[in-house]
Amino acid sequence: MKIIVAKKILKANDQLAEENRARFNQANVLVVNLLGSPGCGKTTLLEALLAKLDGRAAPAVIEGDLASSIDAERIEKLGVPVVQINTDGACHLDATMVAAACAEIDLDKIDLLIIENVGNLVCTAGFDLGEHLRIVILSVSEGDDKVPKYPTIFHKSDALVVTKTDLLPYSNFSVDRVITDMNRLAPKARILQISALTGEGVETLADWLANQCRRDGG
Ligand code: MG
Ligand code: ZN
């Protein structure tokens, strides 16, 4: 018996991801893959971030969920173009799904596309969507041991955002431990501490992404 299917799928995905990236580059769109477990606060962070962009970048959002349009409705309320992908049970987005969603977005009119992946710290890490930046979120309520336990996703990320920092006084979460683990696993990754609730740190993330958009000519 030969088991080669997953590898084949990943290879095909990588080719499609490169096609997506070429398309994004041609349109001068910076694309971010936003990753994290269910309930870590991806959509809430996204809402806070979009509000802080303040016209410095023209954004659009792709929302990935197994079912429902709950998150897309939240983004739509902010007046930001949004496409919801329902994966019909699949636990990650792939490059084909993102290509299909992009058919619904006028890439020439935006310069920042944020893709909120399905809540999952495992297989989302294995699928390149054609993004330029991967940002992984870890909330204070999830525990401070996740970096060494889910090394692939943290290793492959360009930035780690520790969220819900407003809850730090009520938990034994050690930000220092996470920083130490992350510096060991992904020394080049940026580490930001954010509370979407109080707004702490949101500006730093917004500045970073807005500056990248400009640098990339978008
Ligand atoms: Mg969400
Ligand atoms: Zn999956």
Coordinates of N, CA and C and ligand atoms in Angstrom, one line a residue:
M1 N 0.8 -1.2 0.0 CA 0.0 0.0 0.0 C 0.9 1.3 0.0
K2 N 0.6 2.2 -0.9 CA 1.3 3.5 -0.9 C 0.4 4.6 -0.4
I3 N 0.9 5.4 0.5 CA 0.1 6.5 1.0 C 0.8 7.8 0.5
I4 N 0.3 8.4 -0.5 CA 1.0 9.6 -1.1 C 0.0 10.8 -1.3
V5 N -1.2 10.6 -0.9 CA -2.3 11.5 -1.2 C -2.0 12.9 -0.6
A6 N -1.8 12.9 0.7 CA -1.6 14.2 1.4 C -0.5 15.0 0.8
K7 N 0.6 14.4 0.5 CA 1.8 15.0 -0.1 C 1.4 15.7 -1.5
K8 N 0.6 14.9 -2.3 CA 0.2 15.4 -3.6 C -0.7 16.6 -3.4
I9 N -1.6 16.6 -2.5 CA -2.5 17.7 -2.2 C -1.7 18.9 -1.9
L10 N -0.7 18.7 -1.0 CA 0.1 19.9 -0.5 C 0.9 20.5 -1.7
K11 N 1.4 19.6 -2.5 CA 2.2 20.1 -3.7 C 1.3 20.9 -4.6
A12 N 0.1 20.4 -4.9 CA -0.8 21.2 -5.7 C -1.2 22.5 -5.0
N13 N -1.3 22.5 -3.7 CA -1.7 23.7 -3.0 C -0.5 24.7 -3.1
D14 N 0.7 24.2 -3.0 CA 1.8 25.2 -3.1 C 1.9 25.9 -4.4
Q15 N 1.6 25.1 -5.5 CA 1.6 25.8 -6.8 C 0.5 26.8 -6.9
L16 N -0.7 26.5 -6.4 CA -1.8 27.4 -6.4 C -1.5 28.6 -5.5
A17 N -0.9 28.4 -4.4 CA -0.5 29.5 -3.5 C 0.5 30.5 -4.2
E18 N 1.4 29.9 -5.0 CA 2.3 30.8 -5.8 C 1.6 31.6 -6.8
E19 N 0.6 31.0 -7.4 CA -0.3 31.8 -8.4 C -1.0 32.9 -7.7
N20 N -1.6 32.6 -6.5 CA -2.2 33.6 -5.7 C -1.3 34.8 -5.4
R21 N -0.1 34.4 -4.9 CA 0.9 35.4 -4.5 C 1.3 36.3 -5.7
A22 N 1.5 35.7 -6.9 CA 1.8 36.5 -8.1 C 0.7 37.5 -8.4
R23 N -0.5 37.0 -8.2 CA -1.7 37.9 -8.4 C -1.7 39.0 -7.4
F24 N -1.4 38.7 -6.2 CA -1.4 39.8 -5.1 C -0.3 40.8 -5.4
N25 N 0.9 40.3 -5.8 CA 2.0 41.1 -6.0 C 1.7 42.1 -7.2
Q26 N 1.1 41.5 -8.2 CA 0.7 42.3 -9.4 C -0.2 43.5 -9.0
A27 N -1.1 43.2 -8.1 CA -2.1 44.2 -7.7 C -1.6 45.0 -6.5
N28 N -0.3 44.8 -6.1 CA 0.2 45.5 -4.9 C -0.6 45.4 -3.7
V29 N -1.0 44.2 -3.4 CA -1.8 43.9 -2.2 C -1.0 43.1 -1.2
L30 N -0.9 43.6 0.0 CA -0.2 42.9 1.1 C -1.2 41.9 1.7
V31 N -0.9 40.7 1.8 CA -1.8 39.7 2.2 C -1.3 39.0 3.5
V32 N -2.2 39.0 4.5 CA -1.9 38.5 5.9 C -2.8 37.3 6.1
N33 N -2.2 36.2 6.6 CA -2.9 35.0 7.0 C -2.9 35.0 8.6
L34 N -4.1 35.2 9.1 CA -4.3 35.3 10.5 C -4.7 34.0 11.1
L35 N -3.9 33.5 12.0 CA -4.1 32.1 12.5 C -4.3 32.1 14.0
G36 N -5.0 31.1 14.5 CA -5.1 31.0 16.0 C -6.2 30.0 16.3
S37 N -6.3 29.6 17.5 CA -7.3 28.6 17.9 C -8.7 29.2 18.0
P38 N -9.7 28.4 18.0 CA -11.1 29.0 18.2 C -11.2 29.7 19.5
G39 N -11.7 30.9 19.4 CA -11.9 31.7 20.7 C -10.7 32.5 21.1
C40 N -9.6 32.5 20.4 CA -8.4 33.3 20.8 C -8.6 34.8 20.5
G41 N -9.6 35.1 19.8 CA -9.9 36.5 19.5 C -9.5 37.1 18.2
K42 N -9.5 36.2 17.2 CA -9.0 36.6 15.8 C -9.9 37.7 15.3
T43 N -11.2 37.5 15.3 CA -12.2 38.5 14.7 C -12.2 39.7 15.5
T44 N -12.2 39.6 16.8 CA -12.2 40.8 17.7 C -10.9 41.7 17.5
L45 N -9.8 41.0 17.3 CA -8.5 41.7 17.0 C -8.7 42.4 15.6
L46 N -9.2 41.7 14.7 CA -9.4 42.2 13.3 C -10.3 43.5 13.4
E47 N -11.3 43.4 14.1 CA -12.2 44.6 14.2 C -11.4 45.8 14.8
A48 N -10.7 45.6 15.8 CA -9.9 46.6 16.4 C -8.8 47.2 15.5
L49 N -8.2 46.2 14.8 CA -7.1 46.6 13.8 C -7.7 47.5 12.7
L50 N -8.8 47.0 12.1 CA -9.4 47.7 11.0 C -9.8 49.1 11.4
A51 N -10.3 49.3 12.6 CA -10.7 50.6 13.1 C -9.4 51.5 13.2
K52 N -8.3 50.9 13.6 CA -7.1 51.7 13.8 C -6.3 52.0 12.5
L53 N -6.6 51.4 11.4 CA -5.9 51.7 10.2 C -6.1 53.1 9.7
D54 N -7.4 53.6 10.0 CA -7.6 55.0 9.8 C -7.3 55.5 8.4
G55 N -7.7 54.8 7.4 CA -7.5 55.2 6.0 C -6.0 55.1 5.5
R56 N -5.1 54.5 6.3 CA -3.7 54.4 5.9 C -3.6 53.2 4.9
A57 N -4.6 52.3 4.9 CA -4.5 51.2 3.9 C -6.0 50.9 3.6
A58 N -6.2 50.5 2.4 CA -7.6 50.1 2.0 C -7.7 48.6 2.1
P59 N -8.4 48.2 3.2 CA -8.5 46.7 3.5 C -9.6 46.0 2.9
A60 N -9.5 44.7 2.8 CA -10.6 43.7 2.6 C -10.3 42.5 3.4
V61 N -11.3 41.7 3.7 CA -11.2 40.6 4.6 C -11.8 39.3 3.9
I62 N -11.1 38.2 4.1 CA -11.7 36.9 3.8 C -11.8 36.2 5.2
E63 N -13.0 35.7 5.4 CA -13.3 35.0 6.7 C -13.5 33.5 6.4
G64 N -12.7 32.7 7.1 CA -12.8 31.3 6.9 C -13.5 30.6 8.2
D65 N -14.5 29.9 7.9 CA -15.2 29.2 9.0 C -15.8 27.9 8.5
L66 N -16.0 27.0 9.3 CA -16.7 25.7 8.9 C -18.1 26.0 8.4
A67 N -18.8 26.8 9.1 CA -20.2 27.2 8.7 C -20.5 28.6 9.3
S68 N -21.5 29.1 8.8 CA -22.1 30.4 9.3 C -21.4 31.6 8.6
S69 N -22.0 32.8 8.8 CA -21.4 34.0 8.3 C -21.3 35.0 9.5
I70 N -21.2 34.5 10.7 CA -21.2 35.4 11.9 C -20.1 36.4 11.8
D71 N -18.9 35.9 11.5 CA -17.7 36.8 11.5 C -17.8 37.8 10.4
A72 N -18.2 37.3 9.2 CA -18.3 38.2 8.0 C -19.3 39.4 8.3
E73 N -20.3 39.0 9.0 CA -21.3 40.1 9.3 C -20.7 41.1 10.2
R74 N -19.8 40.7 11.2 CA -19.2 41.7 12.0 C -18.3 42.6 11.2
I75 N -17.5 42.1 10.3 CA -16.6 42.9 9.5 C -17.4 43.8 8.5
E76 N -18.5 43.3 8.0 CA -19.3 44.1 7.1 C -19.9 45.4 7.8
K77 N -20.2 45.2 9.1 CA -20.7 46.4 9.9 C -19.6 47.5 9.9
L78 N -18.4 47.2 9.7 CA -17.3 48.2 9.7 C -17.2 48.9 8.3
G79 N -18.0 48.4 7.3 CA -17.9 49.0 6.0 C -16.7 48.5 5.2
V80 N -16.1 47.3 5.6 CA -15.0 46.8 4.9 C -15.4 45.6 4.0
P81 N -15.0 45.6 2.8 CA -15.4 44.5 1.9 C -15.0 43.1 2.5
V82 N -15.9 42.2 2.5 CA -15.6 40.9 3.1 C -16.2 39.8 2.4
V83 N -15.5 38.7 2.3 CA -16.0 37.4 1.7 C -15.9 36.3 2.7
Q84 N -17.0 35.6 2.9 CA -17.0 34.5 3.8 C -16.8 33.2 3.1
I85 N -15.8 32.4 3.5 CA -15.7 31.1 3.0 C -16.2 30.1 4.0
N86 N -17.1 29.3 3.6 CA -17.6 28.2 4.5 C -16.9 26.9 4.0
T87 N -16.1 26.3 4.8 CA -15.3 25.2 4.4 C -16.1 23.9 4.4
D88 N -17.3 23.9 4.8 CA -18.2 22.7 4.9 C -17.5 21.6 5.7
G89 N -16.9 22.0 6.8 CA -16.4 21.0 7.7 C -14.8 20.9 7.6
A90 N -14.2 21.4 6.6 CA -12.7 21.3 6.5 C -12.2 22.3 7.6
C91 N -11.1 21.8 8.2 CA -10.6 22.5 9.4 C -9.5 23.5 9.0
H92 N -9.3 23.9 7.8 CA -8.3 24.9 7.4 C -8.7 25.5 6.0
L93 N -8.1 26.6 5.7 CA -8.3 27.2 4.3 C -7.2 26.6 3.5
D94 N -7.4 26.5 2.2 CA -6.4 26.2 1.2 C -6.3 27.3 0.1
A95 N -5.3 27.2 -0.7 CA -5.1 28.2 -1.8 C -6.2 28.2 -2.8
T96 N -6.9 27.1 -3.0 CA -8.0 27.1 -4.0 C -9.2 27.9 -3.4
M97 N -9.5 27.7 -2.2 CA -10.6 28.5 -1.6 C -10.3 30.0 -1.6
V98 N -9.0 30.3 -1.3 CA -8.7 31.8 -1.3 C -8.8 32.3 -2.7
A99 N -8.3 31.6 -3.7 CA -8.4 32.0 -5.1 C -9.9 32.3 -5.5
A100 N -10.8 31.4 -5.0 CA -12.2 31.5 -5.3 C -12.8 32.8 -4.7
A101 N -12.4 33.0 -3.4 CA -12.9 34.2 -2.7 C -12.4 35.5 -3.3
C102 N -11.1 35.4 -3.9 CA -10.6 36.6 -4.5 C -11.3 37.0 -5.8
A103 N -12.0 36.1 -6.4 CA -12.8 36.4 -7.5 C -13.9 37.4 -7.2
E104 N -14.2 37.5 -5.9 CA -15.3 38.4 -5.4 C -14.8 39.7 -4.8
I105 N -13.4 39.9 -4.9 CA -12.8 41.1 -4.4 C -12.1 41.8 -5.5
D106 N -12.3 43.1 -5.6 CA -11.5 43.9 -6.6 C -10.2 44.3 -6.0
L107 N -9.2 43.4 -6.4 CA -7.8 43.6 -5.8 C -7.2 44.9 -6.1
D108 N -7.6 45.5 -7.2 CA -7.0 46.8 -7.6 C -7.5 47.9 -6.7
K109 N -8.5 47.7 -6.0 CA -9.1 48.8 -5.1 C -8.6 48.7 -3.7
I110 N -7.9 47.6 -3.4 CA -7.4 47.5 -2.0 C -5.9 47.4 -1.9
D111 N -5.3 47.5 -0.7 CA -3.9 47.3 -0.6 C -3.6 46.4 0.6
L112 N -4.6 46.0 1.3 CA -4.3 45.0 2.4 C -5.5 44.0 2.5
L113 N -5.1 42.7 2.3 CA -6.1 41.7 2.4 C -5.8 40.8 3.6
I114 N -6.7 40.8 4.6 CA -6.5 39.9 5.8 C -7.4 38.7 5.7
I115 N -6.7 37.5 5.7 CA -7.5 36.3 5.7 C -7.5 35.7 7.1
E116 N -8.7 35.6 7.7 CA -8.9 35.0 9.0 C -9.1 33.5 8.7
N117 N -8.1 32.7 9.1 CA -8.2 31.3 8.8 C -9.2 30.6 9.8
V118 N -9.5 29.4 9.5 CA -10.3 28.6 10.4 C -9.6 28.5 11.8
G119 N -10.3 28.5 12.9 CA -9.7 28.4 14.2 C -9.0 27.0 14.4
N120 N -7.7 27.0 14.4 CA -7.0 25.7 14.4 C -5.5 26.0 14.5
L121 N -4.8 25.4 15.4 CA -3.4 25.6 15.5 C -2.6 24.5 14.8
V122 N -3.3 23.5 14.2 CA -2.5 22.4 13.6 C -2.4 22.5 12.1
C123 N -3.4 22.0 11.4 CA -3.1 21.9 9.9 C -3.2 23.2 9.1
T124 N -3.7 24.2 9.7 CA -3.7 25.5 9.0 C -2.2 25.9 8.7
A125 N -1.3 25.4 9.6 CA 0.1 25.7 9.4 C 0.7 25.1 8.1
G126 N 0.1 24.1 7.6 CA 0.6 23.4 6.4 C 0.2 23.9 5.1
F127 N -0.8 24.8 5.1 CA -1.3 25.3 3.8 C -1.0 26.8 3.5
D128 N -0.1 26.9 2.6 CA 0.3 28.3 2.1 C -0.9 28.8 1.3
L129 N -1.4 30.0 1.6 CA -2.5 30.5 0.9 C -2.1 31.5 -0.2
G130 N -0.8 31.8 -0.2 CA -0.3 32.9 -1.1 C 0.0 34.2 -0.3
E131 N -0.1 34.1 1.0 CA 0.1 35.3 1.8 C 1.5 35.7 1.8
H132 N 1.7 37.0 2.3 CA 3.1 37.5 2.5 C 3.5 37.4 4.0
L133 N 2.5 37.5 4.9 CA 2.8 37.5 6.3 C 1.8 36.5 7.0
R134 N 2.4 35.8 8.0 CA 1.6 35.0 8.8 C 1.6 35.6 10.2
I135 N 0.5 35.8 10.8 CA 0.4 36.3 12.1 C -0.4 35.3 12.9
V136 N 0.2 34.7 14.0 CA -0.4 33.8 14.8 C -0.8 34.4 16.2
I137 N -2.0 34.1 16.6 CA -2.5 34.7 17.8 C -2.5 33.6 18.9
L138 N -2.1 34.1 20.1 CA -2.2 33.2 21.3 C -2.8 34.0 22.4
S139 N -4.0 33.6 22.9 CA -4.6 34.4 24.0 C -4.2 34.0 25.3
V140 N -4.2 34.9 26.2 CA -3.8 34.7 27.6 C -4.6 33.5 28.2
S141 N -5.8 33.4 27.8 CA -6.7 32.4 28.4 C -6.4 31.0 27.9
E142 N -5.6 30.8 26.9 CA -5.3 29.5 26.4 C -4.1 28.8 27.1
G143 N -3.3 29.6 27.8 CA -2.1 29.0 28.5 C -0.8 29.4 27.8
D144 N 0.2 29.4 28.6 CA 1.5 29.9 28.1 C 2.4 28.8 27.5
D145 N 1.9 27.6 27.4 CA 2.8 26.5 27.0 C 2.6 26.1 25.5
K146 N 1.8 26.9 24.8 CA 1.4 26.5 23.4 C 2.5 26.5 22.4
V147 N 3.5 27.4 22.6 CA 4.6 27.5 21.5 C 5.3 26.2 21.3
P148 N 5.9 25.6 22.4 CA 6.6 24.3 22.1 C 5.6 23.1 21.8
K149 N 4.3 23.3 22.2 CA 3.4 22.2 21.9 C 2.9 22.2 20.5
Y150 N 2.8 23.4 19.8 CA 2.4 23.5 18.4 C 3.5 24.2 17.6
P151 N 4.7 23.5 17.6 CA 5.8 24.3 17.0 C 5.7 24.7 15.6
T152 N 5.0 23.9 14.8 CA 5.0 24.2 13.3 C 4.4 25.6 13.0
I153 N 3.2 25.8 13.6 CA 2.5 27.1 13.3 C 3.3 28.3 13.9
F154 N 3.9 28.1 15.0 CA 4.7 29.3 15.6 C 6.0 29.5 14.8
H155 N 6.6 28.4 14.5 CA 7.9 28.5 13.7 C 7.7 29.2 12.4
K156 N 6.5 29.0 11.7 CA 6.3 29.5 10.4 C 5.7 30.9 10.4
S157 N 5.5 31.5 11.6 CA 4.8 32.8 11.6 C 5.8 34.0 11.7
D158 N 5.4 35.1 11.1 CA 6.2 36.3 11.1 C 6.0 37.1 12.3
A159 N 4.8 36.9 12.9 CA 4.5 37.6 14.1 C 3.6 36.8 15.0
L160 N 3.9 37.0 16.3 CA 3.0 36.4 17.3 C 2.3 37.5 18.1
V161 N 1.0 37.4 18.1 CA 0.2 38.4 18.9 C -0.3 37.7 20.2
V162 N 0.1 38.1 21.3 CA -0.5 37.7 22.6 C -1.7 38.6 22.9
T163 N -2.9 38.0 22.9 CA -4.1 38.7 23.0 C -4.7 38.6 24.3
K164 N -5.7 39.4 24.6 CA -6.5 39.4 25.8 C -5.6 39.7 27.0
T165 N -4.6 40.6 26.8 CA -3.7 40.9 27.9 C -4.4 41.6 29.1
D166 N -5.6 42.1 28.8 CA -6.4 42.7 30.0 C -6.7 41.6 31.0
L167 N -6.6 40.3 30.6 CA -6.9 39.2 31.5 C -5.7 38.8 32.3
L168 N -4.5 39.3 32.1 CA -3.3 38.9 32.7 C -3.4 38.9 34.3
P169 N -4.0 40.0 34.8 CA -4.1 40.0 36.3 C -4.9 38.9 36.9
Y170 N -5.7 38.2 36.1 CA -6.6 37.1 36.6 C -6.1 35.7 36.2
S171 N -4.8 35.6 35.7 CA -4.3 34.3 35.2 C -2.9 34.2 35.6
N172 N -2.4 33.0 35.5 CA -0.9 32.8 35.8 C -0.1 32.6 34.5
F173 N -0.7 33.2 33.4 CA 0.0 33.1 32.1 C 1.3 34.0 32.2
S174 N 2.4 33.3 31.7 CA 3.6 34.0 31.8 C 4.0 34.5 30.3
V175 N 3.9 35.8 30.1 CA 4.3 36.4 28.8 C 5.8 36.1 28.6
D176 N 6.6 36.2 29.7 CA 8.0 36.0 29.6 C 8.3 34.6 29.0
R177 N 7.5 33.6 29.5 CA 7.8 32.2 29.0 C 7.5 32.1 27.5
V178 N 6.4 32.7 27.1 CA 6.0 32.7 25.7 C 7.1 33.4 24.8
I179 N 7.6 34.5 25.3 CA 8.6 35.3 24.6 C 9.9 34.4 24.5
T180 N 10.3 33.8 25.6 CA 11.5 32.9 25.6 C 11.3 31.8 24.6
D181 N 10.2 31.1 24.6 CA 9.9 30.0 23.7 C 9.9 30.4 22.3
M182 N 9.3 31.6 22.0 CA 9.2 32.1 20.7 C 10.5 32.5 20.1
N183 N 11.3 33.2 21.0 CA 12.7 33.6 20.6 C 13.5 32.4 20.2
R184 N 13.3 31.3 20.8 CA 14.1 30.1 20.5 C 13.6 29.5 19.2
L185 N 12.3 29.4 19.0 CA 11.7 28.7 17.9 C 11.7 29.6 16.6
A186 N 11.4 30.9 16.8 CA 11.3 31.8 15.6 C 11.9 33.1 16.0
P187 N 13.2 33.2 16.0 CA 13.9 34.4 16.5 C 13.6 35.7 15.7
K188 N 13.2 35.5 14.5 CA 12.9 36.7 13.7 C 11.5 37.2 13.8
A189 N 10.6 36.4 14.4 CA 9.2 36.8 14.5 C 9.0 38.0 15.5
R190 N 8.2 38.9 15.1 CA 7.8 40.0 16.0 C 6.8 39.5 17.1
I191 N 6.9 40.0 18.3 CA 6.0 39.6 19.3 C 5.3 40.9 19.8
L192 N 4.0 40.8 19.7 CA 3.2 42.0 20.2 C 2.2 41.5 21.3
Q193 N 1.9 42.4 22.2 CA 1.0 42.2 23.2 C -0.2 43.1 23.1
I194 N -1.4 42.5 22.9 CA -2.5 43.4 22.6 C -3.8 43.0 23.4
S195 N -4.5 44.0 23.8 CA -5.8 43.8 24.3 C -6.8 44.6 23.4
A196 N -7.6 43.8 22.6 CA -8.5 44.4 21.7 C -9.6 45.2 22.5
L197 N -9.8 44.7 23.8 CA -10.8 45.3 24.7 C -10.4 46.7 25.1
T198 N -9.2 46.9 25.5 CA -8.7 48.2 26.0 C -8.1 49.0 24.9
G199 N -7.7 48.3 23.8 CA -7.0 49.0 22.7 C -5.5 48.9 22.8
E200 N -5.0 48.4 24.0 CA -3.5 48.4 24.2 C -2.8 47.6 23.1
G201 N -1.8 48.2 22.4 CA -1.0 47.5 21.4 C -1.6 47.5 20.0
V202 N -2.9 47.8 19.9 CA -3.5 47.7 18.5 C -2.8 48.7 17.5
E203 N -2.5 49.9 18.0 CA -1.8 50.9 17.2 C -0.5 50.3 16.6
T204 N 0.3 49.6 17.4 CA 1.5 49.1 17.0 C 1.3 48.1 15.8
L205 N 0.4 47.3 15.9 CA 0.1 46.3 14.8 C -0.4 47.1 13.6
A206 N -1.3 48.0 13.8 CA -1.8 48.8 12.7 C -0.7 49.5 11.9
D207 N 0.2 50.2 12.7 CA 1.3 50.9 12.1 C 2.2 49.9 11.3
W208 N 2.5 48.8 11.9 CA 3.4 47.8 11.2 C 2.8 47.4 9.9
L209 N 1.5 47.1 9.9 CA 0.9 46.6 8.6 C 0.8 47.8 7.6
A210 N 0.4 48.9 8.1 CA 0.2 50.1 7.2 C 1.6 50.4 6.5
N211 N 2.7 50.3 7.3 CA 4.0 50.6 6.8 C 4.4 49.6 5.8
Q212 N 4.1 48.3 6.0 CA 4.4 47.3 5.0 C 3.7 47.5 3.7
C213 N 2.4 48.0 3.8 CA 1.6 48.2 2.6 C 2.4 49.2 1.7
R214 N 2.8 50.3 2.4 CA 3.5 51.4 1.7 C 4.8 50.8 1.1
R215 N 5.6 50.1 1.9 CA 6.9 49.6 1.4 C 6.7 48.7 0.2
D216 N 5.6 47.9 0.2 CA 5.3 47.0 -0.9 C 4.7 47.8 -2.1
G217 N 4.5 49.1 -2.0 CA 4.0 49.9 -3.1 C 2.5 49.9 -3.2
G218 N 1.8 49.3 -2.2 CA 0.4 49.2 -2.3 C -0.4 50.4 -2.0
Ligands
MG1 MG -13.5 34.5 14.0
ZN2 ZN -7.4 21.1 8.5

